[in-house]
mmCIF file of C-alpha atoms and ligand atoms in Angstrom:
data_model
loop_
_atom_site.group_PDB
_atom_site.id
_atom_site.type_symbol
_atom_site.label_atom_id
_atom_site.label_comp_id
_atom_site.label_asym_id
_atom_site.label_seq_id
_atom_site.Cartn_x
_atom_site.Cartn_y
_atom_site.Cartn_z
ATOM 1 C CA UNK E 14 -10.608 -17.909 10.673
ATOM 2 C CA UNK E 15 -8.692 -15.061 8.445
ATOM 3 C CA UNK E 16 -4.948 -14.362 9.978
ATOM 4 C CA UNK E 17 -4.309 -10.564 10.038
ATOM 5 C CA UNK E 18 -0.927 -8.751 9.861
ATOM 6 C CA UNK E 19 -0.451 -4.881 10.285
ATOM 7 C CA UNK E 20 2.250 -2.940 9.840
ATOM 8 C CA UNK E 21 2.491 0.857 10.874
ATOM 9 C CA UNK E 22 5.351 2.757 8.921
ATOM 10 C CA UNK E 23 5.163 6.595 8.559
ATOM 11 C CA UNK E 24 2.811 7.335 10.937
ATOM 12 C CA UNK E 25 2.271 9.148 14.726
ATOM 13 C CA UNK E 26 0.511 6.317 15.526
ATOM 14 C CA UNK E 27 -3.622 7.312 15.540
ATOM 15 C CA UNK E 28 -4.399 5.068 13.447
ATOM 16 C CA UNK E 29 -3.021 2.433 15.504
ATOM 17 C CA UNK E 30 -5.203 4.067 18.602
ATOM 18 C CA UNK E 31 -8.506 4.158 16.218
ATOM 19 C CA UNK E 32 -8.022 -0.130 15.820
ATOM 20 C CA UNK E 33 -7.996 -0.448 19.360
ATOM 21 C CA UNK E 34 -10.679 2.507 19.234
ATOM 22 C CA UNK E 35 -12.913 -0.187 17.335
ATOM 23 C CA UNK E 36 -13.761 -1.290 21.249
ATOM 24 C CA UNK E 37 -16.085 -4.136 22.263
ATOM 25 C CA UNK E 38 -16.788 -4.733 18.243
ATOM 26 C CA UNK E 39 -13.408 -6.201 18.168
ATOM 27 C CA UNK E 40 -14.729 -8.633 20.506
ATOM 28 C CA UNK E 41 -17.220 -9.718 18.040
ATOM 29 C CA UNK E 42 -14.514 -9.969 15.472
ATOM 30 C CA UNK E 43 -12.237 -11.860 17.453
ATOM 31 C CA UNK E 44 -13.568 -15.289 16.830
ATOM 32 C CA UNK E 45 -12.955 -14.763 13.228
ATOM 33 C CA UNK E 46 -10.108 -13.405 13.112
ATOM 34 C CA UNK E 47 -6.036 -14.041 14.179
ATOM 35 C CA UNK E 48 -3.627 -10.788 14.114
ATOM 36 C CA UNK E 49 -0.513 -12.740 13.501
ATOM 37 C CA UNK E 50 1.512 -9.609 13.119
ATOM 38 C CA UNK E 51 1.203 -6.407 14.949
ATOM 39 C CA UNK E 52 4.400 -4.382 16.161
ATOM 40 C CA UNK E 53 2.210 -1.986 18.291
ATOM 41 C CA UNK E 54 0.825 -5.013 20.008
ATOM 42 C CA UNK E 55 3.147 -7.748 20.149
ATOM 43 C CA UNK E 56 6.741 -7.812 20.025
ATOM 44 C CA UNK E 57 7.702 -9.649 17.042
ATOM 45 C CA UNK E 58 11.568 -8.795 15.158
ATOM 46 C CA UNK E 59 11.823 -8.366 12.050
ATOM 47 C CA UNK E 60 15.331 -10.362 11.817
ATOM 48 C CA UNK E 61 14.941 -13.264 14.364
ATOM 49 C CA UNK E 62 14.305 -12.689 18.445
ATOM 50 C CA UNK E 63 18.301 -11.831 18.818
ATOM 51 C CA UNK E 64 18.782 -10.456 15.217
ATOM 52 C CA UNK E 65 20.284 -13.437 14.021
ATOM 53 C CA UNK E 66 18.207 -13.917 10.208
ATOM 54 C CA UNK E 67 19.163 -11.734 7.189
ATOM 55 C CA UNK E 68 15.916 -11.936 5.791
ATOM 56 C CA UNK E 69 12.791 -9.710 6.770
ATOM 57 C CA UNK E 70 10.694 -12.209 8.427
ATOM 58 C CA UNK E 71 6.948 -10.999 8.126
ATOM 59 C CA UNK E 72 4.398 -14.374 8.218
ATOM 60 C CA UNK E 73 1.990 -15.244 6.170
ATOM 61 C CA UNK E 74 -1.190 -13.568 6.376
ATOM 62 C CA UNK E 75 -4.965 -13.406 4.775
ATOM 63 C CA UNK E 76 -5.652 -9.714 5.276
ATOM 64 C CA UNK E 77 -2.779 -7.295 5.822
ATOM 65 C CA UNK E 78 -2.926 -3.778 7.222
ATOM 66 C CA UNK E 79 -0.781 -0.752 6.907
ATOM 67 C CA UNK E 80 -0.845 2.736 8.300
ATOM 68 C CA UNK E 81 1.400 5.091 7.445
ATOM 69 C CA UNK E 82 3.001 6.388 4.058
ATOM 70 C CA UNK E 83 6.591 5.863 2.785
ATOM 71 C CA UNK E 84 9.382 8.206 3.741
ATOM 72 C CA UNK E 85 12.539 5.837 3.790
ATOM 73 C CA UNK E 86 14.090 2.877 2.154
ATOM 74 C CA UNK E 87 12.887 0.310 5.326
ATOM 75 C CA UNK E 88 9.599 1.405 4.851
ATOM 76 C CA UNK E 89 9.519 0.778 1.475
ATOM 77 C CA UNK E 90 11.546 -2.817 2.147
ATOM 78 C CA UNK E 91 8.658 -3.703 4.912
ATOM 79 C CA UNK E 92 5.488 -2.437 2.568
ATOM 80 C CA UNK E 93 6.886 -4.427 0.024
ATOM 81 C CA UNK E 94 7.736 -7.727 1.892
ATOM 82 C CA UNK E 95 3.779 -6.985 3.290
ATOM 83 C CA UNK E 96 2.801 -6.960 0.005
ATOM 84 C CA UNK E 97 4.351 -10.565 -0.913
ATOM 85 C CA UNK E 98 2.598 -12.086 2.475
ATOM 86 C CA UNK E 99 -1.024 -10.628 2.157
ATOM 87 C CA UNK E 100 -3.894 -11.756 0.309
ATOM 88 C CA UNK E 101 -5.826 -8.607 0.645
ATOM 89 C CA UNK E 102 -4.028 -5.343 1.219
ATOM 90 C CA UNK E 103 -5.865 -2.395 2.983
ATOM 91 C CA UNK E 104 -4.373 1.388 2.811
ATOM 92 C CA UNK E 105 -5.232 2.164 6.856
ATOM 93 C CA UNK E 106 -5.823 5.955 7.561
ATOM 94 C CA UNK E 107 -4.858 9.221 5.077
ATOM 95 C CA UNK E 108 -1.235 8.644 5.611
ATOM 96 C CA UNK E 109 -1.358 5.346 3.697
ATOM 97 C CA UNK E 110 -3.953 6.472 1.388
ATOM 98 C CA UNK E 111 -2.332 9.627 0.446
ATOM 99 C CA UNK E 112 1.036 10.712 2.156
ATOM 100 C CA UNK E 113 -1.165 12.096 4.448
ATOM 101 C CA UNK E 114 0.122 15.062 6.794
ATOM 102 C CA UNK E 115 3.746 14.351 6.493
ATOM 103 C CA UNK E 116 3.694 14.632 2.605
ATOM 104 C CA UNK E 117 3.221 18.313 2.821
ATOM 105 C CA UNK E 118 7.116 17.805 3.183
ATOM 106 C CA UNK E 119 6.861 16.850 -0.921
ATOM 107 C CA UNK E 120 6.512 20.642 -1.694
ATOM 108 C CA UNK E 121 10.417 20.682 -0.669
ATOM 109 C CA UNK E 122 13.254 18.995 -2.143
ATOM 110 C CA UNK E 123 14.600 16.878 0.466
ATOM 111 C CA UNK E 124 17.813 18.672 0.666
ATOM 112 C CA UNK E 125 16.305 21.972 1.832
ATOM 113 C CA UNK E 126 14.466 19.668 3.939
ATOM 114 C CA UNK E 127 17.405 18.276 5.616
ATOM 115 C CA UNK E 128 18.979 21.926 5.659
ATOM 116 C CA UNK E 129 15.735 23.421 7.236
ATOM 117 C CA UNK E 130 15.885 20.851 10.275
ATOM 118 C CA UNK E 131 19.442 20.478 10.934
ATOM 119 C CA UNK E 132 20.723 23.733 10.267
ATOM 120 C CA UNK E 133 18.045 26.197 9.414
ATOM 121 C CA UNK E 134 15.737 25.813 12.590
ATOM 122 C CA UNK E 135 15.938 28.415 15.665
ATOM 123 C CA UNK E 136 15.549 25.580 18.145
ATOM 124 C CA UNK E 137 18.301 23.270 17.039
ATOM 125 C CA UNK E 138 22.159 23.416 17.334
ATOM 126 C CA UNK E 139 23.513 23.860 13.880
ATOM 127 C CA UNK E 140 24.636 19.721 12.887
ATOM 128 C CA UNK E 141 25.690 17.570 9.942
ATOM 129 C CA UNK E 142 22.523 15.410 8.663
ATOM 130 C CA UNK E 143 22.770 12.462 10.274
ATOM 131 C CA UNK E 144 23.650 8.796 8.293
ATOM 132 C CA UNK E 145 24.786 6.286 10.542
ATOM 133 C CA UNK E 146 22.407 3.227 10.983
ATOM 134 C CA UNK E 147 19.726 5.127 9.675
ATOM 135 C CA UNK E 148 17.671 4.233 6.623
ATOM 136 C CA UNK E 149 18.126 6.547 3.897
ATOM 137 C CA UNK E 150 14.797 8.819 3.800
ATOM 138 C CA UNK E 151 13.298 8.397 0.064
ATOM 139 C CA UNK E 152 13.554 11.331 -2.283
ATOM 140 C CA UNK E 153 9.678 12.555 -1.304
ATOM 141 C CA UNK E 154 6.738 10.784 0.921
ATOM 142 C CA UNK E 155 4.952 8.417 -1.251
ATOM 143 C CA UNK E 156 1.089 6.960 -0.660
ATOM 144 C CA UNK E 157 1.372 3.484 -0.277
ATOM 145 C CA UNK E 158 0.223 2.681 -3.113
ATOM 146 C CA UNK E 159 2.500 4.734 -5.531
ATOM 147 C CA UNK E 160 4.791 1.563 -4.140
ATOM 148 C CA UNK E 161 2.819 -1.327 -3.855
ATOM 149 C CA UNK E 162 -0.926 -2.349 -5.307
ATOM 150 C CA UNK E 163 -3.242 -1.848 -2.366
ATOM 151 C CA UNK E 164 -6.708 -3.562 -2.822
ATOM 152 C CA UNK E 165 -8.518 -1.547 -0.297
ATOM 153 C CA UNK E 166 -8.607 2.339 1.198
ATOM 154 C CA UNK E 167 -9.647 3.183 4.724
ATOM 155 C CA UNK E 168 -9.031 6.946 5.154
ATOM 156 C CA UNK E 169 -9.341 9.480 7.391
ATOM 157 C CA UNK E 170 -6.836 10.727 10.001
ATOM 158 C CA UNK E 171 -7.165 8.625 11.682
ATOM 159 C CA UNK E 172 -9.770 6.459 10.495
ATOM 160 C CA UNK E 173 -13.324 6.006 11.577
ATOM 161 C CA UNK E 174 -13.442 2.468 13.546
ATOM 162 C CA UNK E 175 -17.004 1.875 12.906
ATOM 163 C CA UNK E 176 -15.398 1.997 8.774
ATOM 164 C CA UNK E 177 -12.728 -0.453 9.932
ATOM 165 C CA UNK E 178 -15.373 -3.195 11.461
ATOM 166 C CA UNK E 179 -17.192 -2.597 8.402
ATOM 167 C CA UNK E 180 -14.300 -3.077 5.989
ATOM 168 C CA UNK E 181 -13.562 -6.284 7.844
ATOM 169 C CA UNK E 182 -16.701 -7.382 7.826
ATOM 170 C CA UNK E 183 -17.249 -7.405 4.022
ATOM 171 C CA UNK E 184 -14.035 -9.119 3.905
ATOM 172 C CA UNK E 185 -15.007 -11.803 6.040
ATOM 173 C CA UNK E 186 -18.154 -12.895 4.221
ATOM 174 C CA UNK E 187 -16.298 -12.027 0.808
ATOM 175 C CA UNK E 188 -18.099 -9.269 -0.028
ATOM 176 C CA UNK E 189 -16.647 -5.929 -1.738
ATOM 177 C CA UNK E 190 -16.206 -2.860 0.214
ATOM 178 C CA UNK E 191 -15.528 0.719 -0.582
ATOM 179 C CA UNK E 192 -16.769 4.044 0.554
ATOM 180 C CA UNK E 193 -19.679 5.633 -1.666
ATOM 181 C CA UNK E 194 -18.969 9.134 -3.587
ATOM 182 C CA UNK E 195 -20.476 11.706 -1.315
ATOM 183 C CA UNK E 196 -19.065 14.673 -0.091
ATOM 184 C CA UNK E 197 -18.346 15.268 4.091
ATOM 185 C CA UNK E 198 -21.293 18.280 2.851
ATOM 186 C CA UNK E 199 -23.725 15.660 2.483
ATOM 187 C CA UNK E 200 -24.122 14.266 5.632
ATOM 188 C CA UNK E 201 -23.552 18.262 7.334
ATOM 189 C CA UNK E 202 -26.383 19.186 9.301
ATOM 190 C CA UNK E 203 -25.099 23.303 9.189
ATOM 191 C CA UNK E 204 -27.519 25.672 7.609
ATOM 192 C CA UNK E 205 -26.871 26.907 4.150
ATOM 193 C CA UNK E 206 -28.094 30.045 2.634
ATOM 194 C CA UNK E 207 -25.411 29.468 -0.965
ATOM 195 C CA UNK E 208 -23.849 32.553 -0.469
ATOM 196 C CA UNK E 209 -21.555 34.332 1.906
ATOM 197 C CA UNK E 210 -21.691 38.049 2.870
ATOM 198 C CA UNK E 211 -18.954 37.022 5.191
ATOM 199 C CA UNK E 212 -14.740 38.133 4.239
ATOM 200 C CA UNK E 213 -12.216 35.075 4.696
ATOM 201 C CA UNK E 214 -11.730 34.564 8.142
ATOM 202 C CA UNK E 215 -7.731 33.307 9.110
ATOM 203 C CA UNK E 216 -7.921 29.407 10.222
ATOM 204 C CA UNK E 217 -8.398 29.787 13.760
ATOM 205 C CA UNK E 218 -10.897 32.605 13.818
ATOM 206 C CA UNK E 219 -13.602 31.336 15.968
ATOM 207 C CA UNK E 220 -17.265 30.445 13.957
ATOM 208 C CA UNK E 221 -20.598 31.502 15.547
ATOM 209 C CA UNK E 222 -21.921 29.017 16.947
ATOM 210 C CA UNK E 223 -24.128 27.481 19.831
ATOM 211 C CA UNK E 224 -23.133 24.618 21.564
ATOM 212 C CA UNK E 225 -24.186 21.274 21.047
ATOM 213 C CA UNK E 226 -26.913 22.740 18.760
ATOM 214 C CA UNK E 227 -25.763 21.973 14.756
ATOM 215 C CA UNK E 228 -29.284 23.077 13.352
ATOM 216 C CA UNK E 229 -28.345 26.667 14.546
ATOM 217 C CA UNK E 230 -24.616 26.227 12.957
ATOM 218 C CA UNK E 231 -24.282 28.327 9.849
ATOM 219 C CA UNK E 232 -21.996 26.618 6.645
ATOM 220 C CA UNK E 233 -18.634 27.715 7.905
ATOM 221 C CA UNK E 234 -17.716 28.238 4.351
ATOM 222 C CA UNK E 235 -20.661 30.767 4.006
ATOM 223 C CA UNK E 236 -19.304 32.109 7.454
ATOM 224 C CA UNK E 237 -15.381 32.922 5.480
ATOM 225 C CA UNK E 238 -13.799 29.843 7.419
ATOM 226 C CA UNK E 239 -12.509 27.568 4.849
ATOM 227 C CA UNK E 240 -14.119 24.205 5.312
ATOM 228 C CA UNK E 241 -12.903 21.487 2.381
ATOM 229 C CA UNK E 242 -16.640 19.609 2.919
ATOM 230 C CA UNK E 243 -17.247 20.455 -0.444
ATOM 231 C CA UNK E 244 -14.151 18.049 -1.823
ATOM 232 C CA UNK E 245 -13.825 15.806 0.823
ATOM 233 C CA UNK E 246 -15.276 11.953 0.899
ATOM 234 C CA UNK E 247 -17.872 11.444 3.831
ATOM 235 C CA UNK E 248 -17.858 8.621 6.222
ATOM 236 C CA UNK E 249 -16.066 10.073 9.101
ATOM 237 C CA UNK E 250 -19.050 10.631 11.176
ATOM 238 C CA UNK E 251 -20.540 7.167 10.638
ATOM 239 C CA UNK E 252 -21.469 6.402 13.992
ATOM 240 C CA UNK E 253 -20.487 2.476 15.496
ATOM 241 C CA UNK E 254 -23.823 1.751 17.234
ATOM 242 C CA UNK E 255 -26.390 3.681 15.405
ATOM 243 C CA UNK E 256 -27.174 7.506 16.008
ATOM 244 C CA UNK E 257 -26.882 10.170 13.839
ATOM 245 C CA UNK E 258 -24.228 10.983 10.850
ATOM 246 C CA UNK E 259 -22.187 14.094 11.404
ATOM 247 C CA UNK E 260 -18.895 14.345 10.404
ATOM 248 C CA UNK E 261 -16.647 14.416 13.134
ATOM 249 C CA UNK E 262 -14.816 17.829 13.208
ATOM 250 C CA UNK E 263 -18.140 19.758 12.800
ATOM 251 C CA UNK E 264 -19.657 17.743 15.305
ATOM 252 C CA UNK E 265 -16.675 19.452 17.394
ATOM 253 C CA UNK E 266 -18.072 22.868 15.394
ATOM 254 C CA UNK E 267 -15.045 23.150 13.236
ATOM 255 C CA UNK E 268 -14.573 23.030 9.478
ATOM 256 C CA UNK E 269 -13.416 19.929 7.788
ATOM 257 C CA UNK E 270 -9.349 19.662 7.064
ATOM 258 C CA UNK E 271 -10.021 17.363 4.587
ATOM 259 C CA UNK E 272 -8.627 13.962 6.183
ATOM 260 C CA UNK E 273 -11.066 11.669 4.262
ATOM 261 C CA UNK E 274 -9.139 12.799 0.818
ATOM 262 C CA UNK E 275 -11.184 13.435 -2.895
ATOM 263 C CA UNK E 276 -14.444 12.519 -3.136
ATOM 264 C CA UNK E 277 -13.278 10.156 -6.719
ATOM 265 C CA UNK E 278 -9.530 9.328 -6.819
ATOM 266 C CA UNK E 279 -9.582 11.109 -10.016
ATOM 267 C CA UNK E 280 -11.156 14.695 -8.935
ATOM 268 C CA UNK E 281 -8.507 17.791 -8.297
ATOM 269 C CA UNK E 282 -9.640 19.142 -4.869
ATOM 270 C CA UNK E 283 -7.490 22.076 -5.161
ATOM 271 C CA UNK E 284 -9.503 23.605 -8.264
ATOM 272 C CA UNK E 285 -12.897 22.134 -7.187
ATOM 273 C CA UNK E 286 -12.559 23.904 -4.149
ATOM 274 C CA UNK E 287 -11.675 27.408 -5.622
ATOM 275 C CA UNK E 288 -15.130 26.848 -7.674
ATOM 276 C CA UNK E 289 -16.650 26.017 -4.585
ATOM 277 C CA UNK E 290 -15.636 29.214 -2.842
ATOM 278 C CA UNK E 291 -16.193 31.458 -5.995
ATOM 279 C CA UNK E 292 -19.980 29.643 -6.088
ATOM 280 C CA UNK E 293 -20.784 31.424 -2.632
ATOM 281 C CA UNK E 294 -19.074 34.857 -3.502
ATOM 282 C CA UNK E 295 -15.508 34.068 -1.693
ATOM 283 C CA UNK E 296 -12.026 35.326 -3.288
ATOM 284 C CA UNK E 297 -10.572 31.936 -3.319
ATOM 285 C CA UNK E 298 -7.142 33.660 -4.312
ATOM 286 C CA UNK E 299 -7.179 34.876 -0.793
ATOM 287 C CA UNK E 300 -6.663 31.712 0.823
ATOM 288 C CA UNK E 301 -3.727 31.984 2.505
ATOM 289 C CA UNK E 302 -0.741 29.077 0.967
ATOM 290 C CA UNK E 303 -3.779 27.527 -1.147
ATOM 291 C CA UNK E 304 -1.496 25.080 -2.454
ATOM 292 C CA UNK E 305 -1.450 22.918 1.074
ATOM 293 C CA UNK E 306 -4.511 23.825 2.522
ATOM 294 C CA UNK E 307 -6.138 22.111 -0.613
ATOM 295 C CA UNK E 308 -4.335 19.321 -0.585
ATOM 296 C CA UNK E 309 -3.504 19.110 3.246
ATOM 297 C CA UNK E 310 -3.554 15.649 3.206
ATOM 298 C CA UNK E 311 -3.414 14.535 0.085
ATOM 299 C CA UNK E 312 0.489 15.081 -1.111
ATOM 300 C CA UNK E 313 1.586 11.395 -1.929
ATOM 301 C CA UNK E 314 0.699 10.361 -5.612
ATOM 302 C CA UNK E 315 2.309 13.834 -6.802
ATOM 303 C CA UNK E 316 -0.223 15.897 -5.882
ATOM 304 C CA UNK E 317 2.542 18.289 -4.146
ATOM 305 C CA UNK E 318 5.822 18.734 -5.627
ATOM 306 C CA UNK E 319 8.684 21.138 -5.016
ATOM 307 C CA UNK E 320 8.182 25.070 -6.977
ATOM 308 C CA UNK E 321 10.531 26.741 -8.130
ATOM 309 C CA UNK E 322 11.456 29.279 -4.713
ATOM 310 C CA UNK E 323 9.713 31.971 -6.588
ATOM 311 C CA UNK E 324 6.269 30.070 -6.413
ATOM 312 C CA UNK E 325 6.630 29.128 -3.041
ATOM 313 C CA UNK E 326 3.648 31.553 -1.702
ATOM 314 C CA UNK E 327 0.595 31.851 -3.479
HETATM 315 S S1 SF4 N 407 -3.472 9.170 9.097
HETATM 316 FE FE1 SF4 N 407 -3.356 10.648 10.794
HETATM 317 S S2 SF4 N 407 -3.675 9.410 12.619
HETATM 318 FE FE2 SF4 N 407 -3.114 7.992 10.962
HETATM 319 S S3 SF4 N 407 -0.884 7.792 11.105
HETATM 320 FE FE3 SF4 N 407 -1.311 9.433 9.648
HETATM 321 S S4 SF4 N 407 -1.192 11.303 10.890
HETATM 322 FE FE4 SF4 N 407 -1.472 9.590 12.298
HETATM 323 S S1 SF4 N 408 -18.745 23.411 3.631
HETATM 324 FE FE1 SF4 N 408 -18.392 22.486 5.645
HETATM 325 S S2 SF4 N 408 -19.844 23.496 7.006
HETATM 326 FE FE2 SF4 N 408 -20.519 23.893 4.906
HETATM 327 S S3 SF4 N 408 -21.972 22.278 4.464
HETATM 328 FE FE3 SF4 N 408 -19.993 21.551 3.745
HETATM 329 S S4 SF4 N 408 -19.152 20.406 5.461
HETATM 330 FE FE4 SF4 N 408 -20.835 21.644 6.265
HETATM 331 S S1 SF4 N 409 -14.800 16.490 8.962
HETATM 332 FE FE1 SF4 N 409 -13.227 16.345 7.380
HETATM 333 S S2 SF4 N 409 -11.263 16.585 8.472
HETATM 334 FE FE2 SF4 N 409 -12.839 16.169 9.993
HETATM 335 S S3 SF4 N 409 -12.730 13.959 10.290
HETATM 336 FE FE3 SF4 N 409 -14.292 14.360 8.716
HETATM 337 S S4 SF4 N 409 -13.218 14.214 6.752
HETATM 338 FE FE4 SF4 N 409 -11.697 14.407 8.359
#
């Protein structure tokens, strides 16, 4: 029996639903497995029932979980004290692995940040940033790892449950477990001719398309909606019961965002993705704010930083 603590930090809380998403296969892990820690299932305080310790009481646990990045000083205090209880650390879901969504914040310093929300924004009354009994927010959203050593990545956003069981799995019988270097394009079913005639298309320009038929579905790249396939690790579409492989989004015949993260932690999806775009004839300097749609979710580990204001747009 393995005991099992997960934490959930910067997050919106999918990755949380995809774990419970896993579905009668956590049945069959059940027997093998104790969650001795889980805030989004069972109440447990982090200072004593009534608040009573002074210490950050996490227990001891084999495996430990986390989903979400780091944006503020209890985060950091929790993924560390995580850290010192867990054999095995796993990264859960793109926030962890790479800042994820909220890390597109890291292309601001935090003090236009706080200027933008409490006194720049239309909807909100014009207010002092607020400080009492609030951790302080860290000076950018880190990956989880840029704070402590993780032993093992589950992307995606949120992640794939049939990649959690397996993850678990290996774990359980000791074996090793990552995700193999393909791209999301290698398991796309879309038809590719390797060129475009096609102009960029803005975001949410609709593809042509057929319903429920992906063998009629041309490359949206090659159609001038940018899809990050190209740069983007596969496993997404790895179905839990058999059935075929296609990643999820163009399964809902839309491009890929990215969520899975680089194809090899050291590859620069950004640059491999204007290549990718110039390969088929596209103007990749026409991509509209380049800078995050590359690296969507991928901003922790200093991928994004703040410009100088002159940069902002590019
Ligand atoms: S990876 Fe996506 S689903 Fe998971 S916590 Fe982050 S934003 Fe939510
Ligand atoms: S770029 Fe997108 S649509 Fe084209 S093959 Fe790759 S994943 Fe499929
Ligand atoms: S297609 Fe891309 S964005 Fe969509 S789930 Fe898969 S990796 Fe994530």
């Amino acid at each position: 029996m393995a005991t099992v603590a997960e934490e959930w930090l910067n997050i919106c809380g999918g990755c949380e639903v995809a774990i419970l998403d896993i579905g009668e296969k956590l049945l069959d892990l059940l027997p093998s497995l104790q969650f001795v820690h889980m805030p989004v299932l069972m109440d447990h305080k982090y200072y004593g029932q009534i608040g009573e310790k002074t210490e950050l009481e996490i227990p001891q646990a084999d495996v430990g979980m986390i989903s979400g990045g780091i944006r503020n000083e209890k985060e950091k205090h929790v993924a560390e004290e995580m850290r010192k209880k867990c054999g095995t650390l796993i990264a859960l879901g793109s926030c962890a692995c790479f800042g994820g969504i909220p890390a597109l914040a890291n292309m601001y310093e935090l003090q236009e940040l706080y200027d933008k929300v409490y006194r720049g924004s239309k909807s909100t009354e014009s207010n002092n940033t607020p400080s009492v009994d609030l951790p302080p927010l860290t000076d950018r959203v880190y990956a989880l790892d840029e704070v402590v050593k993780v032993d093992l990545y589950i992307p995606g956003c949120p992640m794939n449950p049939a990649i959690i069981v397996e993850a678990l799995t290996a774990l359980l019988n000791g074996k090793p477990f990552s995700l193999p270097e393909r791209s999301v394009c290698d398991d796309c079913p879309t038809k590719r001719e390797e060129k475009s005639n096609f102009s960029l298309k803005r975001p949410l320009q609709d593809a042509d398309f057929t319903p429920g038929d992906y063998g009629s579905l041309r490359c949206f790249n090659e159609q001038g909606i940018i899809c990050l396939g190209p740069v983007t690790k596969s496993g997404c579409g790895k179905p839990m019961n058999g059935g075929e492989n296609v990643p999820r989004c163009v399964k809902g015949f839309m491009p890929c965002r990215g969520c899975f993260g680089p194809i090899r932690s050291d590859a620069n999806p950004m640059v491999d993705m204007m290549s990718a775009l110039s390969a088929i004839g596209l103007d990749a300097k026409l991509v509209e704010d380049r800078r995050a749609m590359f690296n969507r979710y991928i901003g922790g580990q200093k991928r994004l930083r703040p410009l100088p204001t002159a940069g902002r747009r590019e």
